[in-house]
Short mmCIF file of C-alpha atoms and ligand atoms in Angstrom, two decimals:
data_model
loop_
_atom_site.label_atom_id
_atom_site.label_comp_id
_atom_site.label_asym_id
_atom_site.label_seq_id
_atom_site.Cartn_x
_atom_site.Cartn_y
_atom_site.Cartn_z
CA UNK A 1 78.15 21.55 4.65
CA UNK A 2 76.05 21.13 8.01
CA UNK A 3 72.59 19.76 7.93
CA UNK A 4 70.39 18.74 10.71
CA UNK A 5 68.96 15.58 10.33
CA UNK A 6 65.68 13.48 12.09
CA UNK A 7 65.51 9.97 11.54
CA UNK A 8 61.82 8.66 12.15
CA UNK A 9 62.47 5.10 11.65
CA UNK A 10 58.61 4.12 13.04
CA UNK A 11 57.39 0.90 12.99
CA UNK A 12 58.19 -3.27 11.74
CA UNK A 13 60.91 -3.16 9.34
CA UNK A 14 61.53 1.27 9.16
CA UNK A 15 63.97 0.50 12.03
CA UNK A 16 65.85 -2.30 10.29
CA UNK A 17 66.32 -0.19 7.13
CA UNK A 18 66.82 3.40 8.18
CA UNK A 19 69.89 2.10 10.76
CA UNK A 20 71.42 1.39 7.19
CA UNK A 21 69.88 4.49 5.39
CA UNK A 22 71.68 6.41 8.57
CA UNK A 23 74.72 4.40 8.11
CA UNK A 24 75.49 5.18 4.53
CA UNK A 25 74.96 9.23 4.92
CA UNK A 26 77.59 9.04 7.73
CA UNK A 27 79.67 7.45 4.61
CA UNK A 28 78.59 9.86 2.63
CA UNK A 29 79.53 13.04 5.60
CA UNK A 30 83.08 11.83 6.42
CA UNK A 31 83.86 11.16 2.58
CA UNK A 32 83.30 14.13 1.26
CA UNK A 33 84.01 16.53 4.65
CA UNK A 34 80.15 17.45 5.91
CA UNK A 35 78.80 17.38 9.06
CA UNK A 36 75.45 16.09 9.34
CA UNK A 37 74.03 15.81 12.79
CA UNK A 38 70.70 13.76 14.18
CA UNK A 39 67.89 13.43 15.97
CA UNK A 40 64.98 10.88 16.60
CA UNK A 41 61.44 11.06 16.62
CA UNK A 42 58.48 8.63 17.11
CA UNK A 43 55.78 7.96 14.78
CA UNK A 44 52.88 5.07 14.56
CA UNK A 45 52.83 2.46 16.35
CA UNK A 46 55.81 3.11 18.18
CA UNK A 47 54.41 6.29 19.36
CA UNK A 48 51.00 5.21 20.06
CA UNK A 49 52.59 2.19 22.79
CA UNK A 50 54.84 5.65 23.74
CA UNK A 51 52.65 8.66 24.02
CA UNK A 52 48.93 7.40 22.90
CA UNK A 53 49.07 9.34 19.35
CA UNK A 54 50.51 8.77 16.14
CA UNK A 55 52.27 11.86 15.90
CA UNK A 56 53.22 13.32 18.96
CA UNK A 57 53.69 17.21 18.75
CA UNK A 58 57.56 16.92 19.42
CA UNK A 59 58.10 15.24 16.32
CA UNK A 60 56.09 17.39 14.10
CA UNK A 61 58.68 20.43 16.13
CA UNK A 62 61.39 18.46 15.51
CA UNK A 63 60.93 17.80 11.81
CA UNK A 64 60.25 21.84 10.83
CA UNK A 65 63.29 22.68 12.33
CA UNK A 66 65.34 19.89 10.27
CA UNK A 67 67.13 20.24 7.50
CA UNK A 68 65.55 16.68 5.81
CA UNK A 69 63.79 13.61 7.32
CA UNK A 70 64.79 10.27 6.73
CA UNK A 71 61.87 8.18 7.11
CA UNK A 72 61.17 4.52 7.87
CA UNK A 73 58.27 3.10 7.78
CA UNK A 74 54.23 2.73 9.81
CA UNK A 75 52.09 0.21 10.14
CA UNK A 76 51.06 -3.01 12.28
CA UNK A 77 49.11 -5.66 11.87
CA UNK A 78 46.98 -4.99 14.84
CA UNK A 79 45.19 -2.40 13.36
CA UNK A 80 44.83 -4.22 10.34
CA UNK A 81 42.44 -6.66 11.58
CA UNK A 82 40.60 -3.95 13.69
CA UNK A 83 38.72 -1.71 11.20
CA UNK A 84 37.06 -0.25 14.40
CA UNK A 85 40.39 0.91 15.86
CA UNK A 86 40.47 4.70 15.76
CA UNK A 87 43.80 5.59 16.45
CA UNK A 88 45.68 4.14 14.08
CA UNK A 89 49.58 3.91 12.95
CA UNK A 90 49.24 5.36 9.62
CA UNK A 91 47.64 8.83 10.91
CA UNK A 92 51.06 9.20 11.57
CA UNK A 93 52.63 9.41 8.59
CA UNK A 94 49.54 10.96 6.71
CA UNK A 95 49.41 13.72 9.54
CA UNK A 96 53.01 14.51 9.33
CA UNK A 97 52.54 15.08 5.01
CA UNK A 98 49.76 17.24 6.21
CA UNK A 99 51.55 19.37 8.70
CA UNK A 100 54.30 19.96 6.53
CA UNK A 101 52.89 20.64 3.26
CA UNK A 102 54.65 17.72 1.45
CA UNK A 103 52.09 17.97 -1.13
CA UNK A 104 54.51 15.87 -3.98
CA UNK A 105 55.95 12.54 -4.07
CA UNK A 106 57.80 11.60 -6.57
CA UNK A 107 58.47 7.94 -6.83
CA UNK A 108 61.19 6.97 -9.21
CA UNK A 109 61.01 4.07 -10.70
CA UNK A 110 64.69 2.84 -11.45
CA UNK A 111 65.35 -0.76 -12.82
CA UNK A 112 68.98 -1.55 -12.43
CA UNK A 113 70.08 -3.52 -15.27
CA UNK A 114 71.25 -6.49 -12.58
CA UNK A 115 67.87 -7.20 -12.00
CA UNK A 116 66.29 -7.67 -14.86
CA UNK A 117 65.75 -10.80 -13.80
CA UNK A 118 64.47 -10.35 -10.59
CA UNK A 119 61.30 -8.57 -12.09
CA UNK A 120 58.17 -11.14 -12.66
CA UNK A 121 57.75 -9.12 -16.39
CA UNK A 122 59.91 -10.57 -19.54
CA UNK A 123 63.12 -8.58 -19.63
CA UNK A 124 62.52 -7.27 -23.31
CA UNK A 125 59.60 -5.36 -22.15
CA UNK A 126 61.23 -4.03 -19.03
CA UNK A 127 65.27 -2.90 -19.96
CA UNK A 128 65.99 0.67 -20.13
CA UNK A 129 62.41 1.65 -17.92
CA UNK A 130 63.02 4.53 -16.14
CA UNK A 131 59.89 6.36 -15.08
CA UNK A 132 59.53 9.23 -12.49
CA UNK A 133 56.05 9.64 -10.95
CA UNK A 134 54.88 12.53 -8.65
CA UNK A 135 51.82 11.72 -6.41
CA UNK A 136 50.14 14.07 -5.18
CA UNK A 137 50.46 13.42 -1.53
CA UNK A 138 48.14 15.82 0.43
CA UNK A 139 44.81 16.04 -0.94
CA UNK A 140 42.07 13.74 -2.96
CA UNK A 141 39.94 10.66 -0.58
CA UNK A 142 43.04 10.82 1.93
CA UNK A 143 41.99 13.85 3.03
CA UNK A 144 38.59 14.55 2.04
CA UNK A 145 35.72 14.75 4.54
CA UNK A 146 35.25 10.69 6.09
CA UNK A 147 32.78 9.37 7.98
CA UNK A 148 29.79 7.35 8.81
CA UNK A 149 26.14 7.35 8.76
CA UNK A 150 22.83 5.66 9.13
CA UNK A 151 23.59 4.91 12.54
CA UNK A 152 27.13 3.08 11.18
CA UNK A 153 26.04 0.89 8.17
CA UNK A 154 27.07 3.37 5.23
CA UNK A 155 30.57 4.63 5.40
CA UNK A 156 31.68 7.68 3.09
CA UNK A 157 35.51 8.77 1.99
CA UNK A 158 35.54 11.98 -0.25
CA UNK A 159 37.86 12.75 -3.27
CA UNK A 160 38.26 15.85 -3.35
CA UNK A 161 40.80 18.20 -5.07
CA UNK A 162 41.06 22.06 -5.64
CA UNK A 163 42.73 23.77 -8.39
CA UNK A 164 45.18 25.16 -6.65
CA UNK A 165 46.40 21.54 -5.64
CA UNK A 166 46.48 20.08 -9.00
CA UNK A 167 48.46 22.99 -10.40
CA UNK A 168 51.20 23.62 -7.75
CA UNK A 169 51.80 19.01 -8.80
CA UNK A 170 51.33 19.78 -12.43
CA UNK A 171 54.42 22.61 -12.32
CA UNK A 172 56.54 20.30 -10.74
CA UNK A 173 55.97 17.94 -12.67
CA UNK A 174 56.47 19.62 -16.05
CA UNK A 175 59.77 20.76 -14.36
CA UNK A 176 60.93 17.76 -14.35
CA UNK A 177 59.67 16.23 -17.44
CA UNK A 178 61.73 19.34 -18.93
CA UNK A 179 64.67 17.43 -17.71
CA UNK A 180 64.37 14.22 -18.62
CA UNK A 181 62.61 13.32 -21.76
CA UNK A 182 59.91 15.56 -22.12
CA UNK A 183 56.70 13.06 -22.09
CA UNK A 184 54.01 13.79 -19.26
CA UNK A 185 51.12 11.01 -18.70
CA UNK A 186 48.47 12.46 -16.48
CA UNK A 187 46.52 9.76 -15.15
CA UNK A 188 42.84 10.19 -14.16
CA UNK A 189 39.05 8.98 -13.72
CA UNK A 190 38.20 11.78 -15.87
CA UNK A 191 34.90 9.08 -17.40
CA UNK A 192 33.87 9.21 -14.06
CA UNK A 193 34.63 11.21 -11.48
CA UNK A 194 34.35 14.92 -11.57
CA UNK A 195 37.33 15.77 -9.59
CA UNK A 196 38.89 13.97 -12.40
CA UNK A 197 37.59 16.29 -14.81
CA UNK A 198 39.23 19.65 -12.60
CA UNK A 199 41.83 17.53 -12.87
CA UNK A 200 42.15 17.02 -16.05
CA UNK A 201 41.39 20.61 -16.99
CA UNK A 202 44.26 22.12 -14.70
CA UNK A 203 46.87 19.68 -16.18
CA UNK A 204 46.08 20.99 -19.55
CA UNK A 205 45.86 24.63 -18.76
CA UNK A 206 49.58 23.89 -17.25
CA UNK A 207 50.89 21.89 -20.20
CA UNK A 208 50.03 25.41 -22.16
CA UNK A 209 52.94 26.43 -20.70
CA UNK A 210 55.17 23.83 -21.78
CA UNK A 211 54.61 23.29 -25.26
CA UNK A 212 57.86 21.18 -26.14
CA UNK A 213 56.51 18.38 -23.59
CA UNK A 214 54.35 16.32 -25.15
CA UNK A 215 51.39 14.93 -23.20
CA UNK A 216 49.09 12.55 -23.09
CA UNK A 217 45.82 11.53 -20.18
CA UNK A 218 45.06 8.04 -19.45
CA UNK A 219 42.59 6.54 -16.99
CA UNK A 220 43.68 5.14 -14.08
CA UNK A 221 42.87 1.35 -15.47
CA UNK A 222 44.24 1.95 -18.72
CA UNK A 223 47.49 3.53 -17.06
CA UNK A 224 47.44 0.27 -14.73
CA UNK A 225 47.43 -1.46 -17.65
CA UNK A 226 49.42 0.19 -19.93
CA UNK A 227 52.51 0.16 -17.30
CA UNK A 228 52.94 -3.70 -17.35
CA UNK A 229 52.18 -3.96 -21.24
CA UNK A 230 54.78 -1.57 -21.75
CA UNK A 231 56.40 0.46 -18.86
CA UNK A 232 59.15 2.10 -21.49
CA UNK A 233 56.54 4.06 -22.93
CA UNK A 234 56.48 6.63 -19.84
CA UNK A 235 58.80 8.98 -18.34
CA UNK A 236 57.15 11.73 -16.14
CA UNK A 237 53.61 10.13 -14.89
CA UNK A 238 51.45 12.90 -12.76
CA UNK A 239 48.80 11.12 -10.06
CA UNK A 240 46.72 11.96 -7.41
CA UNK A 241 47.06 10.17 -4.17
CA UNK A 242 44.83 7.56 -4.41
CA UNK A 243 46.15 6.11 -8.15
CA UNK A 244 49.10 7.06 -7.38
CA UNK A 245 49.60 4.98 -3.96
CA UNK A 246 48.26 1.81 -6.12
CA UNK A 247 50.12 2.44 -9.61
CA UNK A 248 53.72 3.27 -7.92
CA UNK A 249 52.99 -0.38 -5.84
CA UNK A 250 52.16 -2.00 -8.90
CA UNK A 251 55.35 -0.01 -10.44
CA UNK A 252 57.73 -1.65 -7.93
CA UNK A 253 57.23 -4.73 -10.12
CA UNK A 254 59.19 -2.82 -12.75
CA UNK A 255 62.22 -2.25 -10.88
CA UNK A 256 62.21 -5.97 -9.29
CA UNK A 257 61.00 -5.60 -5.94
CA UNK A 258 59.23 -3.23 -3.30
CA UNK A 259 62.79 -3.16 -1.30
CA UNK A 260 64.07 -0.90 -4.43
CA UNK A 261 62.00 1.63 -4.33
CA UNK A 262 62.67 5.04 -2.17
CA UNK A 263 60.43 8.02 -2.41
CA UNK A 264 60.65 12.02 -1.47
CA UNK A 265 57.75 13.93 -0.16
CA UNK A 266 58.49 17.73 -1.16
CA UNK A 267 56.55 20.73 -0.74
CA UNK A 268 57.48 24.14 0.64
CA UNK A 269 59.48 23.33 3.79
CA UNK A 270 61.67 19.85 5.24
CA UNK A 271 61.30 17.07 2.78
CA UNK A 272 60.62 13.59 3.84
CA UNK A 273 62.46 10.76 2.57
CA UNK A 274 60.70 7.14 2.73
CA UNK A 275 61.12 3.52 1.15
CA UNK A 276 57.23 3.45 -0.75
CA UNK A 277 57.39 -0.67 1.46
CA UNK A 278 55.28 -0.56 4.43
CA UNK A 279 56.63 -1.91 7.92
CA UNK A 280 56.53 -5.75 6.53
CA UNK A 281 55.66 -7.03 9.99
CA UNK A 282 56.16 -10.80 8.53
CA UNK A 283 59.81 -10.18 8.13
CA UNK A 284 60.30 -7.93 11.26
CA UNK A 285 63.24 -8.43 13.38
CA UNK A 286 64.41 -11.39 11.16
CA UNK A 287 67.10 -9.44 9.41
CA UNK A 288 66.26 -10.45 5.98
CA UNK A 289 64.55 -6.95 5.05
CA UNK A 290 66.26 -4.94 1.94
CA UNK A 291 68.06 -2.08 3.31
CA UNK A 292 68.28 -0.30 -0.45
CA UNK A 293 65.30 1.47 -0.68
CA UNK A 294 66.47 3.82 2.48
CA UNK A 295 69.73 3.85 0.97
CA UNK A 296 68.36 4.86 -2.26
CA UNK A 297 66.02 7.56 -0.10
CA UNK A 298 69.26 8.60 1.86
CA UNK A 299 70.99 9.30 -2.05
CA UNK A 300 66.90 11.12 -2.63
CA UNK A 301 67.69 13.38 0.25
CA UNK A 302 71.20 14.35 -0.45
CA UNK A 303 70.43 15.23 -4.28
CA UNK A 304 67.39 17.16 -3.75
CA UNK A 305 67.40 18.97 -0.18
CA UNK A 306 70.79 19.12 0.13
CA UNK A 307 72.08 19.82 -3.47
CA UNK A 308 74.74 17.17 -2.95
CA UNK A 309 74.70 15.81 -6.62
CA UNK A 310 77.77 13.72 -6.78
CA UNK A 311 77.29 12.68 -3.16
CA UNK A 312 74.04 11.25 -4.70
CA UNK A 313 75.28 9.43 -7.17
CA UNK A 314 78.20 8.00 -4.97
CA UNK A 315 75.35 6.43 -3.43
CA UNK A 316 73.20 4.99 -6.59
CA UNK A 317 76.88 3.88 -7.77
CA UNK A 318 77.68 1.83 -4.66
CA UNK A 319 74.15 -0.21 -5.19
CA UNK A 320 75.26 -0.54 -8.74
CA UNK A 321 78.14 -1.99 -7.86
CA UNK A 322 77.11 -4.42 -5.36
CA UNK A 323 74.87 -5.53 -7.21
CA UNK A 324 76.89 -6.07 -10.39
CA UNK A 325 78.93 -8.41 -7.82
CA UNK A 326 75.90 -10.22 -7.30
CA UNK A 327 75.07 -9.31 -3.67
CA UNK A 328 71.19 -9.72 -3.14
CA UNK A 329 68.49 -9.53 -0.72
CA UNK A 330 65.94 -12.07 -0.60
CA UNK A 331 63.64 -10.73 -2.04
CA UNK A 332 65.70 -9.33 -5.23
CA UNK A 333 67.39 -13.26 -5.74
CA UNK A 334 66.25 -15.15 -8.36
CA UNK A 335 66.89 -19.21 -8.66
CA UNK A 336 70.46 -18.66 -10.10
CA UNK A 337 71.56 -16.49 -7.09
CA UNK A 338 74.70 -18.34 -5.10
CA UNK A 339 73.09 -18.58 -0.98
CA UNK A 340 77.14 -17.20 -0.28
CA UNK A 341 75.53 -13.75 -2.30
CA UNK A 342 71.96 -13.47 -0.47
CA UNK A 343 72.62 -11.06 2.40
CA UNK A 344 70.64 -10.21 5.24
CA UNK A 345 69.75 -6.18 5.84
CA UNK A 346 72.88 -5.53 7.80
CA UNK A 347 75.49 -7.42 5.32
CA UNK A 348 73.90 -5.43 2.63
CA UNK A 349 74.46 -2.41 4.40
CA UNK A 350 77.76 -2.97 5.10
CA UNK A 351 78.77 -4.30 1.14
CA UNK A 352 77.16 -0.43 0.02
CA UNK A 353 79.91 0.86 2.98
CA UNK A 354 82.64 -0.78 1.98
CA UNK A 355 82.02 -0.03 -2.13
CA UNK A 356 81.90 3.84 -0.22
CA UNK A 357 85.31 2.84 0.96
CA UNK A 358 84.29 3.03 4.66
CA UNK A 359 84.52 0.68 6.58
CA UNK A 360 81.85 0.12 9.65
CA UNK A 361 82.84 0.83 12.98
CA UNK A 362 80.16 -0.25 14.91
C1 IPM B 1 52.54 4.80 0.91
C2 IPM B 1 51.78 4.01 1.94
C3 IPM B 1 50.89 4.95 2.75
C4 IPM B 1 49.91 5.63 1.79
C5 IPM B 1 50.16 4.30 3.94
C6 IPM B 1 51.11 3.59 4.86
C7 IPM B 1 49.32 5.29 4.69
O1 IPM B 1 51.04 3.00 1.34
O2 IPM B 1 53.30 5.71 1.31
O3 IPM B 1 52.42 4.50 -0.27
O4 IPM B 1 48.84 5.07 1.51
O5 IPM B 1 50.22 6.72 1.33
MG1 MG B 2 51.41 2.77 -0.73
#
């Protein structure tokens, strides 16, 4: 198969990472005869020092007429510390969810068995989680009408959804919870807020339609809550974008570490495929960062836009393995980990290579 591919690496660590996430689906293209070709686009910061916006027009071109994105990372710290500063990095990425329509995210939460121990929550609570959750990624306070008043001294974000929103996540969701185990937590402010309550009401007009998945709504600090106490007890978990950007952070916890965790924005055209870490300007350009979340996007991208199902899994199977040899990351070691088996981003990526039985030529 051909496929057209743009890698928007973007700020801090994205460019450390995606080289490997770019690395392994050249594995994956010569191994099993496709041809996928590439292109590069800016986003962020890197675009802002290059062109003075976020998202420069090219790359929003350049993505529609891709066949997937594989997608790094925004952020830096300069901005951080500059609430004034009004072009910022992450208009980037939230601009380019926009102009695409990538209106789901689904985040799945994956705890290889290996690290167990890695995770700061008792293993007996945590073996065998394995939770999916789709954000909804283009509506709700991201999106809703900002601004200030009073001269500057009060500030207003909106949360806003509309029906049409909620449903088009709720069907996708139920899809999916049709495949896996059939259990559906919606997770709202439904006590509180009255988009909540539309919400709410939309998810259970669409669980009408599915009547063998059982469902359940929990507020967003309950569901915080509930996912450490016991993360086991979900499978599908539906958010909007604002709960679902905090619970799928807290989530990471579950499967050891934020360097685990790869994501898929979907919607009606390209889908993007992102590590949920940020840039990580701390560990920038050190070498240390973990390369498997892009790896684990890369496997994301080749199940779900390209239909490449055991290419997929020859990917998820090659971070088993290494694993099971006991190659880590920093940030997935624990105190028993040899230093000969903590690898830096680039010694990780080649170890997932080699268990793809190619070798690097680089
Ligand atoms: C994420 C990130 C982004 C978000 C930031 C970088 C804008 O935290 O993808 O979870 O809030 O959506
Ligand atoms: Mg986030």
């Amino acid at each position: 198969m051909k496929k057209h591919i743009v890698v928007i690496a973007g700020d801090g660590i994205g460019q450390e990472v995606t080289a490997v996430g770019k690395q392994v689906l050249d594995a994956i293209a010569e191994k099993f005869g496709h041809e996928f070709t590439y292109d590069e686009a800016l986003i962020g910061h890197a675009a802002i020092e290059a062109t003075g916006h976020p998202l420069p027009e090219e790359t929003v071109t350049k993505s529609k007429q891709s066949d997937a994105i594989l997608f790094g990372a925004v952020g830096h710290p300069k901005y951080d510390n500059d609430p004034s500063a009004k072009v910022r990095p992450e208009q980037g990425l939230l601009g380019i969810r926009k102009a695409l329509g990538l209106y789901a995210n689904l985040r799945p939460i994956k705890l290889f068995d290996e690290l167990l121990q890695a995770s700061s929550i008792k293993p007996e609570f945590l073996k065998g989680a394995d939770i999916l959750f789709f954000r909804e990624l283009t509506g709700d306070v991201y999106f809703g009408e900002k601004g200030r008043k009073d001269e500057g001294d009060t500030a207003y974000d909106t949360m806003i959804y509309s029906r049409y929103e909620v449903e088009r996540i709720a069907v996708k969701a139920f899809e999916a919870a049709m495949t896996r185990r059939k259990k559906l937590c919606s997770v709202d402010k439904a006590n509180v807020l009255e988009s909540s309550r539309l919400w709410r009401e939309v998810v259970q007009e669409v669980a009408r339609r599915y009547p063998e998945v059982e469902v359940e709504h929990q507020f967003i600090d309950a569901a915080a809550m509930l996912l450490i106490k016991d993360p086991r007890r979900f499978d599908v978990v539906l958010t909007g974008n604002l709960f679902g950007d905090i619970l799928t952070d807290e989530a990471s916890q579950i499967a050891g570490s934020m360097g685990m965790l790869a994501s898929a924005s979907v919607g009606d055209t390209t889908g993007l495929y992102e590590p949920i870490h940020g840039s990580a300007h701390d560990i920038t350009g050190k070498g240390v960062a973990n390369p498997l979340a892009s790896v684990l996007s890369a496997a994301l991208m080749l199940d779900i836009s390209f239909g490449m199902k055991a290419e997929a899994e020859a990917v998820v199977n090659a971070v088993d393995q290494v694993l099971k040899a006991g190659y880590r990351t920093r940030d997935i070691a624990d105190a028993q980990t040899p230093t000969d088996r903590i690898l830096g981003t680039e010694a990780m990526g080649r170890q997932i290579l080699n268990h793809l039985s190619v070798q690097v030529t680089a």
